[in-house]
Short mmCIF file of C-alpha atoms in Angstrom, two decimals:
data_model
loop_
_atom_site.label_atom_id
_atom_site.label_comp_id
_atom_site.label_asym_id
_atom_site.label_seq_id
_atom_site.Cartn_x
_atom_site.Cartn_y
_atom_site.Cartn_z
CA UNK A 7 -2.46 -6.80 65.83
CA UNK A 8 -4.68 -5.67 63.24
CA UNK A 9 -2.61 -7.14 60.63
CA UNK A 10 -2.18 -10.45 62.51
CA UNK A 11 -6.16 -10.38 62.29
CA UNK A 12 -6.50 -9.56 58.46
CA UNK A 13 -3.93 -12.82 58.01
CA UNK A 14 -6.04 -14.85 59.81
CA UNK A 15 -9.18 -13.27 58.24
CA UNK A 16 -7.89 -14.00 55.00
CA UNK A 17 -6.81 -17.72 55.85
CA UNK A 18 -9.95 -18.31 57.52
CA UNK A 19 -11.65 -16.76 54.50
CA UNK A 20 -9.39 -19.38 51.76
CA UNK A 21 -9.95 -22.69 54.28
CA UNK A 22 -13.77 -21.97 53.86
CA UNK A 23 -13.45 -21.30 50.58
CA UNK A 24 -11.52 -25.11 50.19
CA UNK A 25 -13.85 -26.84 52.22
CA UNK A 26 -17.13 -25.52 50.34
CA UNK A 27 -15.53 -26.51 47.09
CA UNK A 28 -14.50 -29.83 48.47
CA UNK A 29 -18.36 -30.28 49.90
CA UNK A 30 -20.07 -28.26 46.97
CA UNK A 31 -17.84 -28.55 43.78
CA UNK A 32 -16.19 -25.67 42.20
CA UNK A 33 -18.63 -22.54 42.42
CA UNK A 34 -17.91 -22.14 38.91
CA UNK A 35 -18.83 -25.44 37.52
CA UNK A 36 -22.41 -26.36 36.54
CA UNK A 37 -24.08 -29.50 36.51
CA UNK A 38 -27.14 -30.61 34.10
CA UNK A 39 -28.99 -33.66 35.02
CA UNK A 40 -29.91 -35.60 32.20
CA UNK A 41 -31.85 -38.45 32.24
CA UNK A 42 -32.75 -41.53 29.17
CA UNK A 43 -33.72 -44.63 29.15
CA UNK A 44 -31.23 -47.98 28.98
CA UNK A 45 -30.45 -49.24 25.99
CA UNK A 46 -27.07 -49.89 23.96
CA UNK A 47 -26.03 -46.62 24.25
CA UNK A 48 -25.83 -46.31 27.73
CA UNK A 49 -21.82 -46.62 27.70
CA UNK A 50 -21.36 -45.45 24.38
CA UNK A 51 -22.59 -42.36 25.90
CA UNK A 52 -20.66 -42.64 29.21
CA UNK A 53 -17.33 -43.59 27.85
CA UNK A 54 -17.24 -41.39 24.63
CA UNK A 55 -20.21 -38.44 24.34
CA UNK A 56 -20.24 -36.85 27.80
CA UNK A 57 -16.59 -37.15 28.60
CA UNK A 58 -15.89 -35.23 25.05
CA UNK A 59 -18.06 -32.75 25.72
CA UNK A 60 -16.90 -31.95 29.51
CA UNK A 61 -13.40 -31.90 27.74
CA UNK A 62 -14.86 -29.06 25.04
CA UNK A 63 -16.75 -26.92 27.48
CA UNK A 64 -14.71 -26.86 31.07
CA UNK A 65 -17.20 -25.65 33.74
CA UNK A 66 -19.92 -27.90 32.99
CA UNK A 67 -20.33 -31.51 34.13
CA UNK A 68 -23.22 -33.53 32.84
CA UNK A 69 -25.06 -36.42 35.44
CA UNK A 70 -26.16 -38.96 33.35
CA UNK A 71 -29.19 -41.27 34.83
CA UNK A 72 -30.28 -44.94 32.84
CA UNK A 73 -33.42 -46.38 34.11
CA UNK A 74 -35.53 -49.26 31.78
CA UNK A 75 -37.89 -48.18 29.81
CA UNK A 76 -40.87 -48.48 32.37
CA UNK A 77 -39.37 -46.77 35.19
CA UNK A 78 -38.09 -44.37 33.32
CA UNK A 79 -41.37 -43.27 32.48
CA UNK A 80 -43.12 -43.98 35.88
CA UNK A 81 -40.06 -41.09 37.32
CA UNK A 82 -41.12 -38.64 34.37
CA UNK A 83 -44.53 -38.40 35.75
CA UNK A 84 -44.16 -38.48 38.99
CA UNK A 85 -41.00 -35.84 38.50
CA UNK A 86 -43.78 -33.93 36.46
CA UNK A 87 -46.20 -33.38 38.85
CA UNK A 88 -43.72 -31.53 41.48
CA UNK A 89 -41.64 -30.02 39.18
CA UNK A 90 -38.27 -31.90 39.88
CA UNK A 91 -37.72 -33.38 36.28
CA UNK A 92 -34.08 -33.05 35.50
CA UNK A 93 -32.43 -30.53 32.70
CA UNK A 94 -32.43 -33.07 30.38
CA UNK A 95 -34.29 -36.06 29.02
CA UNK A 96 -34.47 -38.55 26.02
CA UNK A 97 -37.74 -38.39 24.59
CA UNK A 98 -39.91 -40.78 22.70
CA UNK A 99 -42.11 -39.77 19.31
CA UNK A 100 -44.85 -42.11 21.42
CA UNK A 101 -45.04 -38.96 24.27
CA UNK A 102 -43.75 -35.68 23.36
CA UNK A 103 -47.00 -34.14 21.93
CA UNK A 104 -47.92 -35.10 25.41
CA UNK A 105 -45.55 -33.44 27.48
CA UNK A 106 -45.00 -30.62 25.65
CA UNK A 107 -49.35 -29.92 25.79
CA UNK A 108 -48.74 -30.43 29.67
CA UNK A 109 -46.27 -27.76 29.68
CA UNK A 110 -43.24 -30.18 30.74
CA UNK A 111 -41.34 -29.42 28.01
CA UNK A 112 -39.60 -25.81 27.39
CA UNK A 113 -39.98 -24.50 23.88
CA UNK A 114 -36.35 -24.26 22.45
CA UNK A 115 -37.40 -23.11 18.51
CA UNK A 116 -34.97 -19.60 19.68
CA UNK A 117 -32.10 -21.95 20.61
CA UNK A 118 -32.57 -23.73 17.13
CA UNK A 119 -33.21 -20.92 14.93
CA UNK A 120 -30.21 -18.52 16.05
CA UNK A 121 -28.09 -21.86 16.58
CA UNK A 122 -28.98 -24.60 13.47
CA UNK A 123 -28.87 -24.69 10.41
CA UNK A 124 -31.61 -26.63 9.64
CA UNK A 125 -31.23 -27.75 5.64
CA UNK A 126 -28.28 -29.99 7.31
CA UNK A 127 -30.28 -32.22 8.92
CA UNK A 128 -33.08 -34.80 7.99
CA UNK A 129 -36.23 -32.42 7.77
CA UNK A 130 -38.38 -36.10 8.90
CA UNK A 131 -36.69 -36.01 11.96
CA UNK A 132 -37.21 -32.61 12.61
CA UNK A 133 -41.04 -32.94 12.31
CA UNK A 134 -40.74 -35.56 14.79
CA UNK A 135 -40.58 -32.59 17.61
CA UNK A 136 -42.34 -29.89 16.53
CA UNK A 137 -45.98 -29.06 18.28
CA UNK A 138 -48.59 -28.83 17.51
CA UNK A 139 -48.05 -28.80 13.84
CA UNK A 140 -45.52 -31.12 12.70
CA UNK A 141 -44.43 -28.83 9.80
CA UNK A 142 -44.47 -25.38 11.36
CA UNK A 143 -44.82 -25.98 15.18
CA UNK A 144 -42.44 -24.80 17.30
CA UNK A 145 -39.40 -27.48 18.47
CA UNK A 146 -39.90 -29.05 22.12
CA UNK A 147 -36.80 -31.27 21.87
CA UNK A 148 -34.10 -32.07 18.81
CA UNK A 149 -33.63 -34.48 17.56
CA UNK A 150 -30.56 -36.90 17.40
CA UNK A 151 -30.88 -39.61 15.34
CA UNK A 152 -33.09 -40.93 12.89
CA UNK A 153 -34.27 -45.25 12.67
CA UNK A 154 -36.40 -47.10 9.98
CA UNK A 155 -37.12 -50.44 8.64
CA UNK A 156 -36.15 -52.23 5.94
CA UNK A 157 -36.64 -55.47 4.03
CA UNK A 158 -34.03 -58.22 5.60
CA UNK A 159 -33.11 -60.43 3.54
CA UNK A 160 -30.80 -64.17 3.76
CA UNK A 161 -27.90 -63.68 0.80
CA UNK A 162 -27.43 -67.36 1.13
CA UNK A 163 -30.78 -69.00 1.07
CA UNK A 164 -31.61 -66.55 -2.22
CA UNK A 165 -28.49 -68.13 -4.30
CA UNK A 166 -29.22 -71.46 -3.22
CA UNK A 167 -32.28 -71.27 -4.18
CA UNK A 168 -31.30 -69.72 -7.49
CA UNK A 169 -33.86 -66.60 -6.77
CA UNK A 170 -32.55 -63.13 -7.58
CA UNK A 171 -31.79 -60.74 -4.62
CA UNK A 172 -34.62 -58.01 -4.01
CA UNK A 173 -34.20 -54.76 -5.87
CA UNK A 174 -35.18 -51.32 -5.55
CA UNK A 175 -38.49 -51.45 -7.98
CA UNK A 176 -39.31 -55.15 -5.85
CA UNK A 177 -43.33 -54.75 -5.35
CA UNK A 178 -45.19 -56.65 -2.56
CA UNK A 179 -46.22 -59.38 -4.95
CA UNK A 180 -42.40 -60.06 -5.90
CA UNK A 181 -41.88 -60.62 -2.24
CA UNK A 182 -44.18 -63.23 -2.32
CA UNK A 183 -43.39 -64.63 -5.11
CA UNK A 184 -39.66 -64.85 -4.28
CA UNK A 185 -41.08 -66.18 -1.02
CA UNK A 186 -42.98 -69.55 -1.99
CA UNK A 187 -39.60 -70.14 -4.26
CA UNK A 188 -37.85 -70.22 -1.27
CA UNK A 189 -39.95 -71.90 1.24
CA UNK A 190 -39.19 -75.80 1.66
CA UNK A 191 -41.50 -77.25 4.61
CA UNK A 192 -40.11 -80.55 6.25
CA UNK A 193 -40.79 -82.55 8.75
CA UNK A 194 -38.88 -81.14 10.84
CA UNK A 195 -38.89 -77.16 12.21
CA UNK A 196 -35.56 -77.35 12.51
CA UNK A 197 -34.65 -77.95 8.69
CA UNK A 198 -37.72 -76.36 7.50
CA UNK A 199 -37.40 -72.51 5.73
CA UNK A 200 -39.67 -70.22 5.22
CA UNK A 201 -39.61 -67.61 2.13
CA UNK A 202 -40.91 -64.64 4.64
CA UNK A 203 -42.17 -63.92 8.42
CA UNK A 204 -44.17 -61.12 9.51
CA UNK A 205 -45.87 -59.75 12.81
CA UNK A 206 -48.34 -58.14 13.90
CA UNK A 207 -46.45 -54.86 14.92
CA UNK A 208 -46.66 -51.45 13.14
CA UNK A 209 -43.10 -52.08 11.94
CA UNK A 210 -44.45 -54.50 9.90
CA UNK A 211 -47.93 -53.81 9.41
CA UNK A 212 -48.01 -49.77 9.10
CA UNK A 213 -45.48 -50.29 5.88
CA UNK A 214 -47.61 -52.67 4.17
CA UNK A 215 -51.03 -50.96 4.56
CA UNK A 216 -49.91 -47.23 3.80
CA UNK A 217 -47.75 -49.32 0.39
CA UNK A 218 -51.54 -50.55 -0.06
CA UNK A 219 -52.23 -46.89 0.02
CA UNK A 220 -54.42 -47.18 2.94
CA UNK A 221 -54.63 -45.53 6.75
CA UNK A 222 -54.54 -45.88 10.48
CA UNK A 223 -55.45 -42.22 11.03
CA UNK A 224 -56.14 -39.63 9.01
CA UNK A 225 -53.84 -36.63 8.44
CA UNK A 226 -55.09 -34.14 11.60
CA UNK A 227 -54.93 -37.31 13.42
CA UNK A 228 -58.25 -36.69 14.81
CA UNK A 229 -59.84 -39.52 13.28
CA UNK A 230 -59.04 -43.06 12.56
CA UNK A 231 -59.10 -44.26 9.24
CA UNK A 232 -57.97 -47.98 9.67
CA UNK A 233 -61.31 -49.72 8.67
CA UNK A 234 -60.93 -48.70 5.00
CA UNK A 235 -61.06 -51.06 1.77
CA UNK A 236 -57.06 -50.76 0.94
CA UNK A 237 -56.38 -51.60 4.20
CA UNK A 238 -58.06 -55.31 4.26
CA UNK A 239 -56.47 -55.80 1.33
CA UNK A 240 -52.76 -55.39 2.71
CA UNK A 241 -54.22 -57.39 5.87
CA UNK A 242 -55.25 -60.12 3.26
CA UNK A 243 -52.42 -59.96 1.81
CA UNK A 244 -50.52 -61.00 4.91
CA UNK A 245 -52.75 -62.85 6.10
CA UNK A 246 -52.44 -64.88 2.92
CA UNK A 247 -48.99 -65.68 3.07
CA UNK A 248 -49.46 -66.90 5.94
CA UNK A 249 -52.38 -69.37 5.87
CA UNK A 250 -53.10 -69.68 1.80
CA UNK A 251 -49.15 -69.69 0.15
CA UNK A 252 -48.42 -70.59 3.90
CA UNK A 253 -44.09 -69.42 3.46
CA UNK A 254 -44.55 -67.63 6.90
CA UNK A 255 -45.12 -69.45 10.18
CA UNK A 256 -47.66 -68.93 12.12
CA UNK A 257 -47.44 -65.15 13.75
CA UNK A 258 -47.17 -65.72 17.63
CA UNK A 259 -48.07 -63.15 20.00
CA UNK A 260 -44.10 -61.20 20.03
CA UNK A 261 -43.92 -58.33 17.98
CA UNK A 262 -40.48 -58.61 17.35
CA UNK A 263 -39.93 -62.32 16.35
CA UNK A 264 -36.57 -61.57 14.35
CA UNK A 265 -36.88 -65.37 13.00
CA UNK A 266 -34.31 -64.17 10.38
CA UNK A 267 -32.06 -64.74 13.05
CA UNK A 268 -32.15 -68.44 13.12
CA UNK A 269 -30.75 -68.44 9.04
CA UNK A 270 -34.10 -70.51 8.28
CA UNK A 271 -36.03 -67.11 7.11
CA UNK A 272 -35.17 -65.74 3.63
CA UNK A 273 -37.30 -61.99 4.38
CA UNK A 274 -38.37 -60.76 6.96
CA UNK A 275 -39.08 -56.82 7.88
CA UNK A 276 -37.40 -55.35 10.98
CA UNK A 277 -36.13 -52.29 12.33
CA UNK A 278 -32.47 -50.31 11.37
CA UNK A 279 -31.98 -51.37 15.20
CA UNK A 280 -31.45 -55.03 14.34
CA UNK A 281 -28.50 -54.32 11.68
CA UNK A 282 -25.66 -54.67 14.46
CA UNK A 283 -27.27 -58.07 16.02
CA UNK A 284 -26.62 -59.81 12.55
CA UNK A 285 -22.96 -58.02 12.01
CA UNK A 286 -21.31 -61.23 13.54
CA UNK A 287 -23.64 -63.84 11.98
CA UNK A 288 -20.87 -66.14 10.74
CA UNK A 289 -23.32 -69.26 9.41
CA UNK A 290 -25.45 -67.32 6.59
CA UNK A 291 -24.95 -64.50 4.31
CA UNK A 292 -27.58 -61.12 4.43
CA UNK A 293 -27.92 -58.12 3.11
CA UNK A 294 -31.11 -55.22 3.51
CA UNK A 295 -33.20 -53.72 0.60
CA UNK A 296 -35.77 -51.23 0.44
CA UNK A 297 -39.44 -51.39 1.47
CA UNK A 298 -41.23 -52.64 -1.31
CA UNK A 299 -43.72 -51.18 -3.46
CA UNK A 300 -47.51 -51.47 -2.96
CA UNK A 301 -50.47 -51.40 -5.23
CA UNK A 302 -50.82 -48.17 -5.05
CA UNK A 303 -47.22 -47.15 -6.36
CA UNK A 304 -46.19 -45.99 -2.58
CA UNK A 305 -43.24 -47.41 -0.89
CA UNK A 306 -43.30 -47.11 3.41
CA UNK A 307 -40.22 -46.87 5.22
CA UNK A 308 -41.48 -46.52 8.62
CA UNK A 309 -39.37 -43.74 10.50
CA UNK A 310 -39.57 -42.21 13.49
CA UNK A 311 -37.09 -40.08 15.94
CA UNK A 312 -35.42 -40.45 19.49
CA UNK A 313 -34.84 -36.48 20.77
CA UNK A 314 -33.79 -34.37 23.81
CA UNK A 315 -35.80 -32.43 25.10
CA UNK A 316 -35.14 -29.31 27.89
CA UNK A 317 -37.45 -29.64 30.74
CA UNK A 318 -39.60 -26.95 32.32
CA UNK A 319 -37.37 -27.40 35.34
CA UNK A 320 -34.21 -26.76 34.42
CA UNK A 321 -31.66 -24.60 35.83
CA UNK A 322 -29.35 -23.87 33.10
CA UNK A 323 -31.34 -23.65 30.16
CA UNK A 324 -28.35 -22.20 28.43
CA UNK A 325 -25.95 -24.90 29.50
CA UNK A 326 -28.82 -27.77 28.58
CA UNK A 327 -28.65 -26.30 25.03
CA UNK A 328 -25.19 -26.66 24.34
CA UNK A 329 -25.23 -30.54 25.50
CA UNK A 330 -27.46 -30.64 22.92
CA UNK A 331 -25.70 -28.18 19.91
CA UNK A 332 -22.73 -30.91 20.67
CA UNK A 333 -24.93 -33.92 20.79
CA UNK A 334 -25.94 -33.30 17.51
CA UNK A 335 -23.22 -31.21 16.00
CA UNK A 336 -20.20 -32.98 14.02
CA UNK A 337 -18.19 -33.92 17.10
CA UNK A 338 -21.73 -35.87 19.01
CA UNK A 339 -22.86 -37.45 15.56
CA UNK A 340 -20.35 -40.04 15.70
CA UNK A 341 -20.39 -44.14 15.05
CA UNK A 342 -19.52 -44.46 18.42
CA UNK A 343 -22.22 -42.35 20.38
CA UNK A 344 -24.91 -43.37 18.20
CA UNK A 345 -23.95 -46.99 17.30
CA UNK A 346 -24.33 -48.25 13.64
CA UNK A 347 -27.93 -48.70 14.00
CA UNK A 348 -29.38 -44.87 14.46
CA UNK A 349 -28.87 -42.69 11.47
CA UNK A 350 -26.99 -39.41 12.68
CA UNK A 351 -29.78 -36.51 12.60
CA UNK A 352 -26.80 -34.48 10.83
CA UNK A 353 -26.79 -35.13 6.96
CA UNK A 354 -22.84 -35.31 6.78
CA UNK A 355 -22.58 -37.92 9.20
CA UNK A 356 -24.80 -39.82 7.75
CA UNK A 357 -23.01 -40.12 4.97
CA UNK A 358 -19.74 -40.82 5.90
CA UNK A 359 -18.01 -43.51 6.05
CA UNK A 360 -17.53 -43.56 9.55
CA UNK A 361 -21.34 -44.92 9.35
CA UNK A 362 -21.67 -46.42 6.30
CA UNK A 363 -18.70 -48.50 7.28
CA UNK A 364 -18.09 -50.11 3.77
CA UNK A 365 -16.62 -53.30 3.45
CA UNK A 366 -19.01 -54.21 6.35
CA UNK A 367 -22.73 -55.93 6.67
CA UNK A 368 -24.78 -54.81 5.35
CA UNK A 369 -23.56 -54.29 2.19
CA UNK A 370 -26.54 -51.75 0.78
CA UNK A 371 -26.46 -49.76 3.93
CA UNK A 372 -27.18 -46.96 2.28
CA UNK A 373 -30.57 -47.91 1.52
CA UNK A 374 -31.75 -47.04 4.65
CA UNK A 375 -30.57 -42.76 3.84
CA UNK A 376 -32.14 -43.81 0.49
CA UNK A 377 -35.91 -44.23 1.27
CA UNK A 378 -36.36 -41.91 4.02
CA UNK A 379 -37.93 -39.12 1.79
CA UNK A 380 -40.42 -42.12 1.33
CA UNK A 381 -41.05 -42.46 4.75
CA UNK A 382 -44.92 -43.25 5.80
CA UNK A 383 -46.59 -40.51 7.56
CA UNK A 384 -45.80 -39.66 11.39
CA UNK A 385 -48.75 -40.30 13.25
CA UNK A 386 -46.92 -40.90 16.59
CA UNK A 387 -49.53 -38.70 18.46
CA UNK A 388 -52.79 -38.54 20.17
CA UNK A 389 -52.32 -41.02 22.92
CA UNK A 390 -50.33 -43.26 20.13
CA UNK A 391 -48.62 -45.64 23.26
CA UNK A 392 -52.33 -46.35 23.72
CA UNK A 393 -53.76 -46.86 20.85
CA UNK A 394 -51.01 -48.77 19.28
CA UNK A 395 -52.02 -51.01 22.12
CA UNK A 396 -55.45 -51.83 20.51
CA UNK A 397 -53.73 -51.92 16.75
CA UNK A 398 -51.61 -54.62 17.51
CA UNK A 399 -54.10 -56.75 19.16
CA UNK A 400 -56.94 -56.54 16.56
CA UNK A 401 -53.78 -56.86 14.07
CA UNK A 402 -53.16 -60.53 15.77
CA UNK A 403 -56.54 -61.71 15.89
CA UNK A 404 -57.10 -61.17 12.09
CA UNK A 405 -53.45 -62.30 11.38
CA UNK A 406 -53.96 -65.40 13.50
CA UNK A 407 -57.39 -66.06 12.17
CA UNK A 408 -58.76 -65.15 15.26
CA UNK A 409 -61.70 -63.04 13.62
CA UNK A 410 -62.35 -62.36 9.77
CA UNK A 411 -60.37 -59.52 9.09
CA UNK A 412 -63.58 -57.14 8.57
CA UNK A 413 -64.67 -57.61 12.39
CA UNK A 414 -60.61 -57.05 13.49
CA UNK A 415 -60.53 -54.19 11.76
CA UNK A 416 -64.41 -52.52 12.73
CA UNK A 417 -63.07 -53.36 16.51
CA UNK A 418 -59.76 -51.54 15.92
CA UNK A 419 -61.45 -48.50 14.06
CA UNK A 420 -63.58 -48.09 17.35
CA UNK A 421 -60.52 -48.96 20.23
CA UNK A 422 -58.39 -46.62 17.99
CA UNK A 423 -61.04 -44.15 18.11
CA UNK A 424 -61.90 -43.62 21.83
CA UNK A 425 -58.40 -42.89 22.31
CA UNK A 426 -57.92 -39.94 20.34
CA UNK A 427 -61.16 -38.60 21.36
CA UNK A 428 -59.67 -38.50 24.67
CA UNK A 429 -56.62 -36.80 23.36
CA UNK A 430 -58.17 -33.89 21.44
#
């Protein structure tokens, strides 16, 4: 009898274990929750990155939830207040200092020191995740890419006009002179071609201002210094391209016109994220070049990184760190996981044929890598997401002619400083 009862008890325990496994998953399995904002990488991560990680790490599952940009940050805010953040979250340079300061992110510097050889990664990307000091502070996330801007140029228009292609030593004055030769104004907008196109966004204006010797905020990110003679000369230069030389179409309220895609603009400053959008273009040939050099002798590529952070709510930080290590290692730093528009943060991956993709457009993709050491000062702190709105609004007012440049810069100085002060 006792033997039968023992056998029955064993069966019941086994059934209970099976039912529990069906309801709750294998007791030895850990699920890592991972939030991100929607973009072109969602499908790549679901079909490549996560399955590859899970295959290499039996017992760890990754639950990826992607949301639209605005909804994402609203969800992060409410979850931070209730301590219900996911284990991992993608982090923007615009908000890392805010969430690190408020204790929402885990200091992962010990993981980085023990598992990462930082000499194998782009230092400019690592600076974006250190807080409060970008050089010596602890890491509150780890970058998985580097993005930056460059000069896009229409080779078909250049060749038709007999204008030499941009070189590494081109200055902004060279851009102006070429744009004058490349501009053909006709009675119809459909047949008019412009030598250059600008907008009031930071992707364009930051690089020009810093290459002219100007700046937006002080190195310690506490003081707005935009109202300077150097910055005025930079803004005046762009204003003259539009209104005096008439080589650029009138600025509109969009800060990402990408008029270049029309085939009727010879040059435009754009981000690396636009590389693939032109890849299938058949109506004109194109390439990229480094950002032009300013009167100060500086070339300023505007560069930053997206990163991934372990949150304060994480219950399994070791497993979460395993995922980060995979993402930023050789198996994670592939074109399939990053797309051709995000420079791998891992140096060896960025210089591989897998990412450079020789034989495809743009021919000189390596210029993005060569320009990284000359990237402009990192200023995405001190409430940047808020003060950048002031900045772009005043740049629009200046470049459209709604305000005199002096007045727009004075107003930008006041508005940006107010935000900086509120974030000290």
